Amino acid sequence: MSYSLPPVNWLRAFEAAARYASFAAAAGELSLTPAAISHQVRSLEAFLGYPLFERLPRGLRLTDMGKAYLAPVRSAFDALSVSTVGLFGVRGETTLLVRVPISFAVLVLSPRLDRFVRAHPTISLRLVSAIWADALPADNVDVDIRFGHGSWPGYRVTPLFSDPTVLICPPDRGAARLNDLTSDRMIHIMGLEYDWLRLFEAHRLSLPPGSPRATVDTSLAAIELVAAGMGSALVLRCFARSDRARDRVAIVPGIELPQPQAHYLLTPDSAVSAKPEALVFQQWLASEMAALAEAEPPAKVRRRRPTKSN
């Protein structure tokens, strides 16, 4: 099959110049002169028949066609990097710094990491379980996983995994209904306190005023309190079904609440090209999360009519 493609060195010059908005900075990365980078970009523009940059007094600005072309070019380079590392490995040992919410790290990621390590023995992982996303500068992180609404200014955001919220209680109360738990201590998770109100509204119930409560900063801590018999909590379904939670807490049947927040992969807008090893890890993680999503049934909001008190 014949491909009508420009030379790879022209594409590399274009991608680097677009990333830095500068021929000089791109030249420094590719060990060429600014004049050589400029010549390669002009050759690419002539080949394509469209200008890719506006030449400004200070720097460069992508044209609309340049913006449209940049995404597939980067995607192609990423795919080549992933395939190269995946098939041929890396020279020597490399370390990836992965920032991940602690509950996701312990309950979802850690039980699956052995598969990645066995497949890529030359890639070492360093997990930083940051509760608050800004605890570590973005420039130091190779893979950044965050939980939220998907809006982080200054980052390119890729959805990773979403899951509904379920209600958990101590195992000896596994047959309880929502009405039966209204007098129990409600365990709130910082940033997700509104979930209790959403749950009661979905079931056409009033949130009991003055009910006992406890507040923690992670779902992991909430699960531990429930397992200790301290009350009930709302956590992601995948957390409640994890090996650490299974048999230690009970999922109250018939109650699922769509969760507007989800886990995402983040890349700073200012970041240079990702390590090939980081792309391999991201691809592996996306595959694992897709398998997890397929194993979980779709979320449903199930409402019950309030029962009358006797």
mmCIF file of C-alpha atoms in Angstrom:
data_model
loop_
_atom_site.group_PDB
_atom_site.id
_atom_site.type_symbol
_atom_site.label_atom_id
_atom_site.label_comp_id
_atom_site.label_asym_id
_atom_site.label_seq_id
_atom_site.Cartn_x
_atom_site.Cartn_y
_atom_site.Cartn_z
ATOM 1 C CA MET A 1 0.000 0.000 0.000
ATOM 2 C CA SER A 2 1.339 3.422 -0.980
ATOM 3 C CA TYR A 3 1.179 6.254 1.583
ATOM 4 C CA SER A 4 1.231 9.904 0.596
ATOM 5 C CA LEU A 5 3.124 11.172 3.616
ATOM 6 C CA PRO A 6 5.674 13.942 4.184
ATOM 7 C CA PRO A 7 9.111 13.046 5.585
ATOM 8 C CA VAL A 8 9.151 12.237 9.286
ATOM 9 C CA ASN A 9 11.777 14.899 10.057
ATOM 10 C CA TRP A 10 9.412 17.584 8.694
ATOM 11 C CA LEU A 11 6.663 16.310 10.977
ATOM 12 C CA ARG A 12 8.985 16.252 13.990
ATOM 13 C CA ALA A 13 10.006 19.843 13.282
ATOM 14 C CA PHE A 14 6.347 20.889 13.010
ATOM 15 C CA GLU A 15 5.325 19.137 16.254
ATOM 16 C CA ALA A 16 8.219 20.573 18.255
ATOM 17 C CA ALA A 17 7.726 24.083 16.859
ATOM 18 C CA ALA A 18 4.008 23.889 17.681
ATOM 19 C CA ARG A 19 4.724 22.749 21.216
ATOM 20 C CA TYR A 20 7.189 25.535 21.936
ATOM 21 C CA ALA A 21 5.643 28.162 19.612
ATOM 22 C CA SER A 22 9.246 28.807 18.604
ATOM 23 C CA PHE A 23 11.636 27.591 15.909
ATOM 24 C CA ALA A 24 14.611 28.310 18.177
ATOM 25 C CA ALA A 25 13.290 26.191 21.066
ATOM 26 C CA ALA A 26 12.357 23.371 18.689
ATOM 27 C CA ALA A 27 15.865 23.531 17.222
ATOM 28 C CA GLY A 28 17.374 23.109 20.688
ATOM 29 C CA GLU A 29 15.321 19.956 21.318
ATOM 30 C CA LEU A 30 16.077 18.385 17.929
ATOM 31 C CA SER A 31 19.762 19.446 17.841
ATOM 32 C CA LEU A 32 19.303 21.496 14.675
ATOM 33 C CA THR A 33 19.572 25.183 13.826
ATOM 34 C CA PRO A 34 16.490 27.451 13.870
ATOM 35 C CA ALA A 35 17.009 27.984 10.137
ATOM 36 C CA ALA A 36 16.860 24.219 9.549
ATOM 37 C CA ILE A 37 13.625 23.914 11.552
ATOM 38 C CA SER A 38 12.103 26.837 9.656
ATOM 39 C CA HIS A 39 13.116 25.271 6.327
ATOM 40 C CA GLN A 40 11.589 21.896 7.246
ATOM 41 C CA VAL A 41 8.322 23.510 8.348
ATOM 42 C CA ARG A 42 8.129 25.541 5.117
ATOM 43 C CA SER A 43 8.791 22.369 3.137
ATOM 44 C CA LEU A 44 5.935 20.669 5.001
ATOM 45 C CA GLU A 45 3.622 23.616 4.318
ATOM 46 C CA ALA A 46 4.513 23.475 0.625
ATOM 47 C CA PHE A 47 3.867 19.719 0.565
ATOM 48 C CA LEU A 48 0.456 20.155 2.210
ATOM 49 C CA GLY A 49 -0.511 23.303 0.350
ATOM 50 C CA TYR A 50 -1.531 25.165 3.532
ATOM 51 C CA PRO A 51 0.243 27.431 6.014
ATOM 52 C CA LEU A 52 0.549 25.808 9.435
ATOM 53 C CA PHE A 53 1.890 28.801 11.391
ATOM 54 C CA GLU A 54 1.477 32.513 11.541
ATOM 55 C CA ARG A 55 4.969 34.017 11.881
ATOM 56 C CA LEU A 56 4.714 36.677 14.600
ATOM 57 C CA PRO A 57 7.330 39.201 15.722
ATOM 58 C CA ARG A 58 7.780 37.101 18.848
ATOM 59 C CA GLY A 59 7.078 33.451 18.304
ATOM 60 C CA LEU A 60 4.599 31.422 16.291
ATOM 61 C CA ARG A 61 0.857 30.844 16.303
ATOM 62 C CA LEU A 62 -0.848 27.849 14.768
ATOM 63 C CA THR A 63 -3.317 28.461 11.973
ATOM 64 C CA ASP A 64 -6.653 26.644 12.034
ATOM 65 C CA MET A 65 -5.239 24.018 9.679
ATOM 66 C CA GLY A 66 -2.138 23.782 11.858
ATOM 67 C CA LYS A 67 -4.275 23.128 14.952
ATOM 68 C CA ALA A 68 -6.277 20.493 13.094
ATOM 69 C CA TYR A 69 -3.121 18.754 11.843
ATOM 70 C CA LEU A 70 -1.239 18.830 15.147
ATOM 71 C CA ALA A 71 -3.549 16.362 16.948
ATOM 72 C CA PRO A 72 -3.180 13.458 14.467
ATOM 73 C CA VAL A 73 0.565 14.084 14.142
ATOM 74 C CA ARG A 74 1.001 13.841 17.917
ATOM 75 C CA SER A 75 -1.259 10.809 18.038
ATOM 76 C CA ALA A 76 0.829 9.084 15.366
ATOM 77 C CA PHE A 77 4.085 9.769 17.218
ATOM 78 C CA ASP A 78 2.525 8.545 20.475
ATOM 79 C CA ALA A 79 1.355 5.339 18.783
ATOM 80 C CA LEU A 80 4.836 4.718 17.374
ATOM 81 C CA SER A 81 6.410 5.294 20.787
ATOM 82 C CA VAL A 82 3.978 2.925 22.499
ATOM 83 C CA SER A 83 4.481 0.228 19.865
ATOM 84 C CA THR A 84 8.272 0.544 19.997
ATOM 85 C CA VAL A 85 8.467 0.274 23.787
ATOM 86 C CA GLY A 86 5.763 -2.375 23.937
ATOM 87 C CA LEU A 87 7.479 -4.629 21.396
ATOM 88 C CA PHE A 88 11.151 -3.980 22.039
ATOM 89 C CA GLY A 89 11.214 -2.710 25.624
ATOM 90 C CA VAL A 90 13.443 0.082 26.889
ATOM 91 C CA ARG A 91 17.205 0.314 27.168
ATOM 92 C CA GLY A 92 18.079 0.011 30.805
ATOM 93 C CA GLU A 93 15.628 0.731 33.602
ATOM 94 C CA THR A 94 13.408 3.768 33.766
ATOM 95 C CA THR A 95 11.172 5.093 36.539
ATOM 96 C CA LEU A 96 7.702 6.561 36.129
ATOM 97 C CA LEU A 97 6.264 8.908 38.737
ATOM 98 C CA VAL A 98 2.508 8.335 38.924
ATOM 99 C CA ARG A 99 0.319 10.669 40.969
ATOM 100 C CA VAL A 100 -2.995 9.065 41.873
ATOM 101 C CA PRO A 101 -5.747 9.601 44.470
ATOM 102 C CA ILE A 102 -5.052 7.340 47.433
ATOM 103 C CA SER A 103 -8.396 5.497 47.355
ATOM 104 C CA PHE A 104 -8.048 4.736 43.644
ATOM 105 C CA ALA A 105 -4.442 3.663 44.179
ATOM 106 C CA VAL A 106 -5.225 1.225 46.996
ATOM 107 C CA LEU A 107 -8.604 -0.110 45.924
ATOM 108 C CA VAL A 108 -8.382 -0.172 42.112
ATOM 109 C CA LEU A 109 -4.855 0.342 40.807
ATOM 110 C CA SER A 110 -2.673 -1.666 43.209
ATOM 111 C CA PRO A 111 -4.447 -5.016 42.722
ATOM 112 C CA ARG A 112 -3.832 -4.725 38.964
ATOM 113 C CA LEU A 113 -0.265 -3.391 38.920
ATOM 114 C CA ASP A 114 1.361 -6.810 38.964
ATOM 115 C CA ARG A 115 0.121 -7.406 35.415
ATOM 116 C CA PHE A 116 1.863 -4.240 34.212
ATOM 117 C CA VAL A 117 5.079 -5.002 36.091
ATOM 118 C CA ARG A 118 5.269 -8.528 34.662
ATOM 119 C CA ALA A 119 4.648 -7.237 31.134
ATOM 120 C CA HIS A 120 7.194 -4.394 31.467
ATOM 121 C CA PRO A 121 9.909 -5.490 33.922
ATOM 122 C CA THR A 122 12.289 -2.650 32.981
ATOM 123 C CA ILE A 123 9.786 0.075 33.958
ATOM 124 C CA SER A 124 9.777 0.925 37.651
ATOM 125 C CA LEU A 125 6.819 2.703 39.162
ATOM 126 C CA ARG A 126 6.817 5.301 41.900
ATOM 127 C CA LEU A 127 3.295 5.974 43.164
ATOM 128 C CA VAL A 128 2.533 9.261 44.901
ATOM 129 C CA SER A 129 -0.837 8.955 46.595
ATOM 130 C CA ALA A 130 -1.715 12.644 46.823
ATOM 131 C CA ILE A 131 -5.083 13.424 48.387
ATOM 132 C CA TRP A 132 -4.999 16.998 47.137
ATOM 133 C CA ALA A 133 -4.039 17.310 43.462
ATOM 134 C CA ASP A 134 -1.699 20.291 43.860
ATOM 135 C CA ALA A 135 0.548 18.599 46.435
ATOM 136 C CA LEU A 136 3.206 17.919 43.769
ATOM 137 C CA PRO A 137 4.280 20.149 40.862
ATOM 138 C CA ALA A 138 2.855 18.924 37.552
ATOM 139 C CA ASP A 139 6.263 19.114 35.854
ATOM 140 C CA ASN A 140 7.564 16.339 38.109
ATOM 141 C CA VAL A 141 4.764 13.890 37.301
ATOM 142 C CA ASP A 142 4.845 11.420 34.388
ATOM 143 C CA VAL A 143 1.261 10.147 34.789
ATOM 144 C CA ASP A 144 -1.343 12.284 36.564
ATOM 145 C CA ILE A 145 -4.665 10.704 37.581
ATOM 146 C CA ARG A 146 -7.300 12.894 39.237
ATOM 147 C CA PHE A 147 -10.891 12.636 40.378
ATOM 148 C CA GLY A 148 -13.258 15.508 39.642
ATOM 149 C CA HIS A 149 -15.627 17.106 37.158
ATOM 150 C CA GLY A 150 -13.093 17.073 34.300
ATOM 151 C CA SER A 151 -12.189 20.755 34.262
ATOM 152 C CA TRP A 152 -8.623 21.684 35.164
ATOM 153 C CA PRO A 153 -7.421 24.896 33.471
ATOM 154 C CA GLY A 154 -4.023 24.470 31.862
ATOM 155 C CA TYR A 155 -4.419 20.714 31.303
ATOM 156 C CA ARG A 156 -5.483 18.399 28.516
ATOM 157 C CA VAL A 157 -7.996 16.015 30.066
ATOM 158 C CA THR A 158 -8.788 12.450 29.007
ATOM 159 C CA PRO A 159 -11.652 10.501 30.667
ATOM 160 C CA LEU A 160 -10.368 7.357 32.359
ATOM 161 C CA PHE A 161 -13.150 5.734 34.365
ATOM 162 C CA SER A 162 -16.571 6.662 35.728
ATOM 163 C CA ASP A 163 -18.700 4.724 38.167
ATOM 164 C CA PRO A 164 -21.909 5.240 40.137
ATOM 165 C CA THR A 165 -22.059 5.740 43.887
ATOM 166 C CA VAL A 166 -23.465 3.021 46.138
ATOM 167 C CA LEU A 167 -24.479 2.957 49.783
ATOM 168 C CA ILE A 168 -22.424 0.723 52.071
ATOM 169 C CA CYS A 169 -23.072 -0.351 55.635
ATOM 170 C CA PRO A 170 -21.606 -2.869 58.121
ATOM 171 C CA PRO A 171 -21.985 -6.495 56.959
ATOM 172 C CA ASP A 172 -24.505 -7.368 59.686
ATOM 173 C CA ARG A 173 -26.855 -4.743 58.240
ATOM 174 C CA GLY A 174 -26.549 -5.825 54.623
ATOM 175 C CA ALA A 175 -30.279 -6.481 54.285
ATOM 176 C CA ALA A 176 -31.195 -2.992 55.497
ATOM 177 C CA ARG A 177 -33.091 -0.477 53.401
ATOM 178 C CA LEU A 178 -32.412 3.226 53.151
ATOM 179 C CA ASN A 179 -35.174 4.034 55.619
ATOM 180 C CA ASP A 180 -33.637 1.655 58.123
ATOM 181 C CA LEU A 181 -30.328 3.524 58.026
ATOM 182 C CA THR A 182 -31.597 7.070 58.532
ATOM 183 C CA SER A 183 -30.804 6.985 62.244
ATOM 184 C CA ASP A 184 -27.282 5.642 61.717
ATOM 185 C CA ARG A 185 -24.203 7.811 61.608
ATOM 186 C CA MET A 186 -23.677 9.159 58.074
ATOM 187 C CA ILE A 187 -20.041 9.143 57.051
ATOM 188 C CA HIS A 188 -19.297 12.072 54.733
ATOM 189 C CA ILE A 189 -16.327 12.349 52.386
ATOM 190 C CA MET A 190 -14.857 15.821 51.904
ATOM 191 C CA GLY A 191 -15.836 17.182 48.515
ATOM 192 C CA LEU A 192 -18.703 14.687 48.204
ATOM 193 C CA GLU A 193 -20.893 15.781 51.119
ATOM 194 C CA TYR A 194 -23.714 16.676 48.734
ATOM 195 C CA ASP A 195 -24.072 13.013 47.718
ATOM 196 C CA TRP A 196 -26.162 12.219 50.809
ATOM 197 C CA LEU A 197 -28.667 14.946 49.929
ATOM 198 C CA ARG A 198 -28.794 13.754 46.306
ATOM 199 C CA LEU A 199 -29.456 10.215 47.487
ATOM 200 C CA PHE A 200 -32.359 11.151 49.736
ATOM 201 C CA GLU A 201 -33.865 13.413 47.067
ATOM 202 C CA ALA A 202 -33.622 10.598 44.488
ATOM 203 C CA HIS A 203 -35.618 8.370 46.838
ATOM 204 C CA ARG A 204 -38.114 11.143 47.691
ATOM 205 C CA LEU A 205 -37.034 11.226 51.317
ATOM 206 C CA SER A 206 -36.018 14.065 53.581
ATOM 207 C CA LEU A 207 -32.509 14.135 54.945
ATOM 208 C CA PRO A 208 -32.914 13.625 58.708
ATOM 209 C CA PRO A 209 -32.040 16.872 60.530
ATOM 210 C CA GLY A 210 -29.368 16.643 63.176
ATOM 211 C CA SER A 211 -28.421 13.065 62.313
ATOM 212 C CA PRO A 212 -25.036 11.901 63.657
ATOM 213 C CA ARG A 213 -22.202 12.201 61.181
ATOM 214 C CA ALA A 214 -18.485 11.734 60.709
ATOM 215 C CA THR A 215 -16.333 13.353 58.021
ATOM 216 C CA VAL A 216 -13.223 11.877 56.406
ATOM 217 C CA ASP A 217 -11.018 12.998 53.533
ATOM 218 C CA THR A 218 -10.910 9.753 51.496
ATOM 219 C CA SER A 219 -13.202 6.936 50.429
ATOM 220 C CA LEU A 220 -10.608 4.546 51.822
ATOM 221 C CA ALA A 221 -11.092 5.999 55.312
ATOM 222 C CA ALA A 222 -14.879 5.893 54.884
ATOM 223 C CA ILE A 223 -14.737 2.171 54.051
ATOM 224 C CA GLU A 224 -12.594 1.507 57.131
ATOM 225 C CA LEU A 225 -15.090 3.318 59.380
ATOM 226 C CA VAL A 226 -18.002 1.382 57.926
ATOM 227 C CA ALA A 227 -16.114 -1.896 58.353
ATOM 228 C CA ALA A 228 -15.581 -0.941 62.004
ATOM 229 C CA GLY A 229 -19.335 -0.513 62.470
ATOM 230 C CA MET A 230 -19.212 3.287 62.709
ATOM 231 C CA GLY A 231 -22.072 3.951 60.272
ATOM 232 C CA SER A 232 -22.909 4.062 56.559
ATOM 233 C CA ALA A 233 -21.167 5.788 53.635
ATOM 234 C CA LEU A 234 -21.522 6.563 49.952
ATOM 235 C CA VAL A 235 -18.579 5.422 47.830
ATOM 236 C CA LEU A 236 -17.911 4.508 44.216
ATOM 237 C CA ARG A 237 -19.189 1.059 43.309
ATOM 238 C CA CYS A 238 -15.751 -0.143 42.200
ATOM 239 C CA PHE A 239 -14.372 0.836 45.619
ATOM 240 C CA ALA A 240 -17.121 -1.073 47.440
ATOM 241 C CA ARG A 241 -16.473 -4.184 45.313
ATOM 242 C CA SER A 242 -12.694 -4.089 45.693
ATOM 243 C CA ASP A 243 -10.819 -6.910 47.387
ATOM 244 C CA ARG A 244 -10.124 -4.699 50.399
ATOM 245 C CA ALA A 245 -13.809 -3.838 50.925
ATOM 246 C CA ARG A 246 -15.467 -7.099 49.892
ATOM 247 C CA ASP A 247 -16.700 -9.113 52.877
ATOM 248 C CA ARG A 248 -15.877 -6.208 55.203
ATOM 249 C CA VAL A 249 -18.762 -3.972 54.168
ATOM 250 C CA ALA A 250 -22.148 -4.647 52.587
ATOM 251 C CA ILE A 251 -23.627 -2.842 49.594
ATOM 252 C CA VAL A 252 -27.234 -1.889 50.337
ATOM 253 C CA PRO A 253 -29.220 -3.503 47.483
ATOM 254 C CA GLY A 254 -31.256 -1.435 45.057
ATOM 255 C CA ILE A 255 -29.443 1.869 45.607
ATOM 256 C CA GLU A 256 -27.182 3.382 42.950
ATOM 257 C CA LEU A 257 -26.616 7.067 42.355
ATOM 258 C CA PRO A 258 -25.002 8.463 39.181
ATOM 259 C CA GLN A 259 -21.760 10.189 40.111
ATOM 260 C CA PRO A 260 -21.061 13.402 38.139
ATOM 261 C CA GLN A 261 -17.363 13.194 38.974
ATOM 262 C CA ALA A 262 -14.963 10.666 37.466
ATOM 263 C CA HIS A 263 -11.289 9.747 37.180
ATOM 264 C CA TYR A 264 -9.254 11.448 34.454
ATOM 265 C CA LEU A 265 -5.765 11.416 32.979
ATOM 266 C CA LEU A 266 -4.233 14.901 32.875
ATOM 267 C CA THR A 267 -1.447 16.341 30.747
ATOM 268 C CA PRO A 268 -0.233 19.933 31.252
ATOM 269 C CA ASP A 269 -0.733 22.121 28.180
ATOM 270 C CA SER A 270 2.882 23.218 28.536
ATOM 271 C CA ALA A 271 4.282 19.679 28.756
ATOM 272 C CA VAL A 272 6.864 18.454 26.276
ATOM 273 C CA SER A 273 6.341 15.060 24.674
ATOM 274 C CA ALA A 274 5.499 12.376 27.219
ATOM 275 C CA LYS A 275 7.939 9.585 27.950
ATOM 276 C CA PRO A 276 7.195 6.585 25.740
ATOM 277 C CA GLU A 277 7.012 4.529 28.948
ATOM 278 C CA ALA A 278 4.345 6.885 30.305
ATOM 279 C CA LEU A 279 2.302 6.391 27.146
ATOM 280 C CA VAL A 280 2.637 2.626 27.538
ATOM 281 C CA PHE A 281 1.392 2.874 31.137
ATOM 282 C CA GLN A 282 -1.507 5.125 30.136
ATOM 283 C CA GLN A 283 -2.541 2.738 27.370
ATOM 284 C CA TRP A 284 -2.352 -0.224 29.757
ATOM 285 C CA LEU A 285 -4.363 1.645 32.407
ATOM 286 C CA ALA A 286 -7.035 2.661 29.900
ATOM 287 C CA SER A 287 -7.357 -0.998 28.854
ATOM 288 C CA GLU A 288 -7.683 -2.126 32.481
ATOM 289 C CA MET A 289 -10.345 0.496 33.199
ATOM 290 C CA ALA A 290 -12.274 -0.461 30.059
ATOM 291 C CA ALA A 291 -12.297 -4.076 31.258
ATOM 292 C CA LEU A 292 -13.468 -2.932 34.694
ATOM 293 C CA ALA A 293 -16.270 -0.883 33.149
ATOM 294 C CA GLU A 294 -17.405 -3.857 31.067
ATOM 295 C CA ALA A 295 -17.521 -6.002 34.198
ATOM 296 C CA GLU A 296 -19.799 -3.506 35.940
ATOM 297 C CA PRO A 297 -23.460 -3.158 34.855
ATOM 298 C CA PRO A 298 -24.645 0.325 33.824
ATOM 299 C CA ALA A 299 -25.615 2.630 36.636
ATOM 300 C CA LYS A 300 -29.301 2.983 37.375
ATOM 301 C CA VAL A 301 -31.178 5.276 39.692
ATOM 302 C CA ARG A 302 -33.585 3.111 41.611
ATOM 303 C CA ARG A 303 -36.173 4.886 43.665
ATOM 304 C CA ARG A 304 -38.308 3.412 46.387
ATOM 305 C CA ARG A 305 -41.453 4.818 47.780
ATOM 306 C CA PRO A 306 -41.031 5.925 51.396
ATOM 307 C CA THR A 307 -42.451 3.417 53.843
ATOM 308 C CA LYS A 308 -44.870 4.491 56.528
ATOM 309 C CA SER A 309 -43.705 4.458 60.098
ATOM 310 C CA ASN A 310 -45.723 2.358 62.522
#
